[in-house]
Amino acid sequence: GTKKKASCPGVGLFYTVLSAFLFSVASLFLKKIEDMHAVEVSAFRCIFQMAFVLPGLIYYKTGFLGPKGKRIYLFLRGFFGSSAMVLLYYAFQSMPLADATVLTFSSPVFTSLLAWIFLKEKYSIWDLLFTLFAIAGVILIARPPFLFGSKIAGIEGNYTDRLKGTIAAITSAFSTSLTFVILRKVGKSVHYFLSIWYYSVIGFTGCIITLFLMNEWSLPYCGKDRVFLVSIGVLGLGGQIFLTKALQKEKAGPVAIMKTMDVVFAFILQILFLNRLPTWWTVGGALCVIASSSGTAIRKWHQSSKKAKQNEI
């Protein structure tokens, strides 16, 4: 027989770091774009994804609608997934890059809570503790006036815009969690390309309708902004590909922990290219949220490993 070629140790974690870097650079380019709404940027991102996924759907012969019993889940996955993207882009435009990135890492806590409600998975005292850590991190980053006073140190610009960005980032994390729960419900019965196809088509349709109602549709006038726009689509797609490959090579627990490199890259890029030093409040909030998401990932990883050993016995 032929020997199966052994995969390089740690290649899955390398793909995770590379994915985090590509997503962070795409976020930086989004901050650099001027006079363009987050919904419009999201629409272009969806176009890139549709152009990439379409040949895959034809090659694998998956069809465009999917199995009849799974279509409602695919629709909900597309709706919540694309909503998370639009809200995240809005958060990036409304608040510092590092702050918005940190807030999105509260999604594992929401996922545990939603899985307990909809999938009847266990929700222990540890999950509650991780939830409290995430809430503490959000409070330190948002710094609401009723807790920190009317003169809030370290906040630049309009606090109302920052508050909108904070709400958008948290809602994005919640929508991402709903997407994870739906994908967990669907399992491996639907091809990954079909899932991205629903995400792209529903996202693009929703963005077009929103732009029409807002009367915000306009191509960027500056050539540099157009380069940034194309780069966001390419980098976002590359980030998704490498994250998918990482999950194919490595267990979900280590990937979730290594994905916290998103926060590290966001801090570095914000300092180097946006000339903004994060405050100690942001650093403290980041530590709380990272501890919460990492703790959740480690616990789930330990539970799955324990269950696998029991099955072997």
Coordinates of C-alpha atoms in Angstrom, one line a residue:
G1 CA 0.0 0.0 0.0
T2 CA 1.0 3.6 -0.4
K3 CA 2.0 5.6 2.7
K4 CA 0.0 8.7 3.4
K5 CA 2.2 11.8 3.4
A6 CA 2.5 13.2 6.9
S7 CA 1.4 16.8 7.4
C8 CA 3.8 19.3 8.8
P9 CA 3.4 19.7 12.6
G10 CA 1.9 23.1 13.5
V11 CA 0.9 23.9 9.9
G12 CA -2.8 24.4 11.1
L13 CA -1.7 27.0 13.7
F14 CA 0.5 28.7 11.0
Y15 CA -2.5 29.0 8.8
T16 CA -4.5 30.5 11.7
V17 CA -1.8 33.2 12.3
L18 CA -1.7 34.0 8.6
S19 CA -5.5 34.2 8.5
A20 CA -5.4 36.6 11.5
F21 CA -2.8 38.8 9.8
L22 CA -4.8 39.0 6.5
F23 CA -8.0 39.9 8.4
S24 CA -6.1 42.6 10.4
V25 CA -4.5 44.2 7.3
A26 CA -8.0 44.2 5.7
S27 CA -9.3 46.0 8.7
L28 CA -6.5 48.6 8.5
F29 CA -7.3 49.3 4.8
L30 CA -10.9 49.8 5.8
K31 CA -9.8 52.5 8.3
K32 CA -7.8 54.1 5.5
I33 CA -10.8 54.4 3.1
E34 CA -12.4 57.8 3.1
D35 CA -16.0 58.8 2.2
M36 CA -17.3 55.3 1.8
H37 CA -20.0 53.7 4.0
A38 CA -19.3 50.3 5.7
V39 CA -22.3 48.8 3.9
E40 CA -20.8 49.7 0.5
V41 CA -17.5 48.1 1.4
S42 CA -19.4 45.0 2.5
A43 CA -21.2 44.8 -0.8
F44 CA -17.8 44.8 -2.7
R45 CA -16.6 42.1 -0.3
C46 CA -19.6 39.9 -1.1
I47 CA -19.0 40.4 -4.9
F48 CA -15.4 39.0 -4.5
Q49 CA -16.7 36.0 -2.5
M50 CA -19.4 35.3 -5.1
A51 CA -16.9 35.4 -7.9
F52 CA -14.6 32.9 -6.0
V53 CA -17.3 30.5 -4.9
L54 CA -19.3 30.2 -8.1
P55 CA -16.7 28.1 -10.0
G56 CA -16.5 25.8 -6.9
L57 CA -20.2 25.3 -6.8
I58 CA -20.1 24.3 -10.5
Y59 CA -17.1 22.0 -10.0
Y60 CA -18.5 20.1 -7.0
K61 CA -22.0 20.1 -8.4
T62 CA -23.6 21.2 -5.2
G63 CA -26.4 23.2 -6.8
F64 CA -27.3 26.8 -5.7
L65 CA -30.0 26.1 -3.2
G66 CA -28.8 23.1 -1.2
P67 CA -30.8 20.3 0.3
K68 CA -34.5 21.1 1.0
G69 CA -34.3 20.4 4.7
K70 CA -31.3 22.7 5.1
R71 CA -32.3 25.7 3.1
I72 CA -33.8 27.6 6.0
Y73 CA -30.6 27.1 8.0
L74 CA -28.5 28.2 5.1
F75 CA -30.6 31.3 4.7
L76 CA -30.2 32.2 8.4
R77 CA -26.5 31.5 8.2
G78 CA -26.2 33.9 5.3
F79 CA -28.3 36.6 7.0
F80 CA -26.6 36.5 10.4
G81 CA -23.1 36.0 8.8
S82 CA -23.4 39.0 6.4
S83 CA -25.0 41.1 9.2
A84 CA -22.0 40.4 11.4
M85 CA -19.7 41.5 8.6
V86 CA -21.5 44.8 8.0
L87 CA -21.7 45.6 11.7
L88 CA -18.0 44.8 12.1
Y89 CA -17.0 47.1 9.3
Y90 CA -19.2 49.9 10.8
A91 CA -17.5 49.3 14.1
F92 CA -14.0 49.6 12.5
Q93 CA -15.0 53.0 11.0
S94 CA -16.5 54.3 14.2
M95 CA -13.9 53.4 16.8
P96 CA -10.2 52.5 17.2
L97 CA -9.1 49.4 15.3
A98 CA -7.8 47.5 18.4
D99 CA -11.0 48.3 20.5
A100 CA -13.3 47.0 17.8
T101 CA -11.2 43.9 17.3
V102 CA -11.2 43.1 21.0
L103 CA -15.0 43.4 21.3
T104 CA -15.6 40.9 18.5
F105 CA -13.7 38.3 20.6
S106 CA -16.7 38.1 22.9
S107 CA -18.4 35.8 20.4
P108 CA -17.2 32.5 22.0
V109 CA -19.1 33.5 25.2
F110 CA -22.3 34.2 23.2
T111 CA -21.8 30.9 21.4
S112 CA -21.7 28.9 24.6
L113 CA -24.9 30.6 25.8
L114 CA -26.8 30.2 22.6
A115 CA -25.7 26.5 22.3
W116 CA -27.1 26.0 25.8
I117 CA -30.4 27.5 24.7
F118 CA -30.9 26.0 21.2
L119 CA -28.7 22.9 21.1
K120 CA -29.1 21.9 24.8
E121 CA -25.4 21.8 25.4
K122 CA -24.1 22.1 29.0
Y123 CA -23.6 25.6 30.5
S124 CA -21.5 25.3 33.6
I125 CA -20.3 27.7 36.3
W126 CA -17.1 28.1 34.2
D127 CA -19.1 29.4 31.2
L128 CA -20.7 31.9 33.6
L129 CA -17.3 33.0 34.8
F130 CA -16.0 33.5 31.3
T131 CA -19.2 35.5 30.4
L132 CA -18.5 37.8 33.4
F133 CA -14.9 38.3 32.2
A134 CA -16.1 39.2 28.7
I135 CA -18.6 41.7 30.2
A136 CA -15.9 43.3 32.3
G137 CA -13.7 43.6 29.2
V138 CA -16.5 45.3 27.2
I139 CA -17.1 47.8 30.0
L140 CA -13.4 48.7 30.2
I141 CA -13.3 49.4 26.5
A142 CA -16.7 51.2 26.2
R143 CA -16.2 53.1 29.5
P144 CA -19.8 54.3 29.9
P145 CA -20.2 57.7 31.5
F146 CA -22.5 56.5 34.3
L147 CA -19.6 54.4 35.6
F148 CA -16.5 56.4 34.6
G149 CA -17.9 60.0 34.8
S150 CA -18.7 62.6 32.1
K151 CA -15.0 63.3 31.4
I152 CA -13.7 60.0 30.1
A153 CA -10.0 59.7 29.8
G154 CA -8.4 58.3 26.6
I155 CA -11.5 58.7 24.4
E156 CA -10.9 60.7 21.2
G157 CA -13.6 62.3 19.1
N158 CA -17.3 62.0 19.6
Y159 CA -18.3 59.5 22.3
T160 CA -21.7 59.0 20.6
D161 CA -19.9 57.6 17.5
R162 CA -17.8 55.4 19.8
L163 CA -20.9 54.1 21.6
K164 CA -22.5 53.2 18.2
G165 CA -19.4 51.4 17.2
T166 CA -19.3 49.5 20.5
I167 CA -22.9 48.4 20.0
A168 CA -22.2 47.4 16.4
A169 CA -19.1 45.3 17.4
I170 CA -21.0 43.5 20.2
T171 CA -24.0 42.9 17.9
S172 CA -21.6 41.6 15.3
A173 CA -20.1 39.2 17.8
F174 CA -23.6 38.0 18.8
S175 CA -24.5 37.5 15.1
T176 CA -21.3 35.6 14.6
S177 CA -22.3 33.3 17.5
L178 CA -25.6 32.7 15.9
T179 CA -23.8 31.7 12.7
F180 CA -21.6 29.2 14.6
V181 CA -24.6 27.6 16.3
I182 CA -26.4 27.3 12.9
L183 CA -23.4 25.8 11.3
R184 CA -23.1 23.4 14.2
K185 CA -26.7 22.4 13.7
V186 CA -26.2 21.9 9.9
G187 CA -23.0 19.9 10.5
K188 CA -21.1 18.4 7.5
S189 CA -24.2 17.7 5.5
V190 CA -23.8 20.9 3.4
H191 CA -20.6 21.8 1.4
Y192 CA -18.6 24.7 2.7
F193 CA -18.8 26.5 -0.7
L194 CA -22.6 26.5 -0.5
S195 CA -22.5 28.1 2.9
I196 CA -20.3 30.9 1.7
W197 CA -22.5 31.3 -1.4
Y198 CA -25.6 31.9 0.8
Y199 CA -23.5 34.3 2.9
S200 CA -22.4 36.3 -0.2
V201 CA -25.7 36.4 -2.1
I202 CA -27.8 37.3 0.9
G203 CA -25.2 39.8 2.1
F204 CA -24.9 41.5 -1.3
T205 CA -28.7 41.7 -1.7
G206 CA -29.1 43.2 1.8
C207 CA -26.3 45.7 1.2
I208 CA -27.8 46.8 -2.2
I209 CA -31.3 47.3 -0.6
T210 CA -29.8 49.2 2.4
L211 CA -27.7 51.5 0.1
F212 CA -30.7 52.2 -2.0
L213 CA -32.7 53.2 1.0
M214 CA -29.8 55.3 2.4
N215 CA -28.9 56.8 -0.9
E216 CA -25.3 56.1 -0.1
W217 CA -24.1 54.3 -3.2
S218 CA -21.0 55.9 -4.7
L219 CA -17.7 54.6 -6.0
P220 CA -14.6 56.1 -4.3
Y221 CA -13.1 59.0 -6.2
C222 CA -9.5 58.4 -5.2
G223 CA -7.5 55.8 -6.9
K224 CA -5.9 54.8 -3.6
D225 CA -9.3 54.1 -2.1
R226 CA -10.1 51.8 -5.0
V227 CA -6.9 49.9 -4.4
F228 CA -7.8 49.6 -0.7
L229 CA -11.3 48.4 -1.6
V230 CA -10.0 45.6 -3.9
S231 CA -7.4 44.7 -1.3
I232 CA -10.1 44.3 1.4
G233 CA -12.0 41.8 -0.9
V234 CA -8.8 39.8 -1.7
L235 CA -7.5 39.8 1.9
G236 CA -10.8 38.9 3.4
L237 CA -11.2 36.0 1.0
G238 CA -7.7 34.9 1.7
G239 CA -8.3 35.1 5.5
Q240 CA -11.4 32.9 5.1
I241 CA -9.5 30.3 3.0
F242 CA -6.6 30.0 5.5
L243 CA -8.9 29.8 8.5
T244 CA -10.8 27.0 6.8
K245 CA -7.6 25.1 6.0
A246 CA -6.5 25.7 9.6
L247 CA -9.7 24.0 10.9
Q248 CA -9.1 21.1 8.5
K249 CA -5.5 20.6 9.8
E250 CA -5.9 21.4 13.5
K251 CA -8.5 20.9 16.3
A252 CA -10.9 23.8 16.9
G253 CA -9.6 24.5 20.4
P254 CA -6.0 25.4 19.5
V255 CA -7.2 27.4 16.4
A256 CA -9.6 29.4 18.6
I257 CA -6.7 30.2 21.0
M258 CA -4.2 31.1 18.3
K259 CA -6.9 33.3 16.6
T260 CA -6.4 35.8 19.5
M261 CA -3.4 36.9 17.4
D262 CA -6.0 39.1 15.6
V263 CA -5.9 41.4 18.7
V264 CA -2.0 41.5 18.7
F265 CA -1.9 42.4 15.0
A266 CA -4.6 45.0 15.5
F267 CA -2.6 46.7 18.3
I268 CA 0.6 46.6 16.3
L269 CA -1.0 48.0 13.1
Q270 CA -2.9 50.7 15.0
I271 CA 0.4 51.9 16.6
L272 CA 2.5 51.7 13.4
F273 CA 0.1 53.0 10.7
L274 CA -2.6 54.9 12.6
N275 CA -0.3 56.6 15.1
R276 CA -2.7 55.7 18.0
L277 CA -1.4 54.2 21.2
P278 CA -4.0 52.1 23.0
T279 CA -5.0 53.2 26.5
W280 CA -4.5 51.1 29.6
W281 CA -8.3 50.7 29.7
T282 CA -8.2 49.1 26.3
V283 CA -5.3 46.8 27.3
G284 CA -7.1 45.7 30.4
G285 CA -10.3 45.1 28.5
A286 CA -8.4 43.1 25.9
L287 CA -6.8 40.9 28.6
C288 CA -10.3 40.2 30.1
V289 CA -11.9 39.4 26.7
I290 CA -8.9 37.2 25.5
A291 CA -8.9 35.4 28.9
S292 CA -12.6 34.8 28.4
S293 CA -12.5 33.5 24.8
S294 CA -9.3 31.4 25.4
G295 CA -10.8 29.9 28.6
T296 CA -14.0 29.0 26.7
A297 CA -11.9 27.4 23.8
I298 CA -9.7 25.5 26.2
R299 CA -12.7 24.1 28.1
K300 CA -14.5 23.0 24.9
W301 CA -11.3 21.4 23.6
H302 CA -10.8 19.5 26.9
Q303 CA -14.4 18.3 26.8
S304 CA -14.2 17.1 23.2
S305 CA -10.8 15.3 23.9
K306 CA -12.3 13.6 27.0
K307 CA -15.3 12.5 25.1
A308 CA -13.2 11.1 22.3
K309 CA -11.1 9.1 24.7
Q310 CA -14.3 7.7 26.3
N311 CA -15.5 6.6 22.9
E312 CA -12.3 4.8 22.2
I313 CA -12.6 2.9 25.4

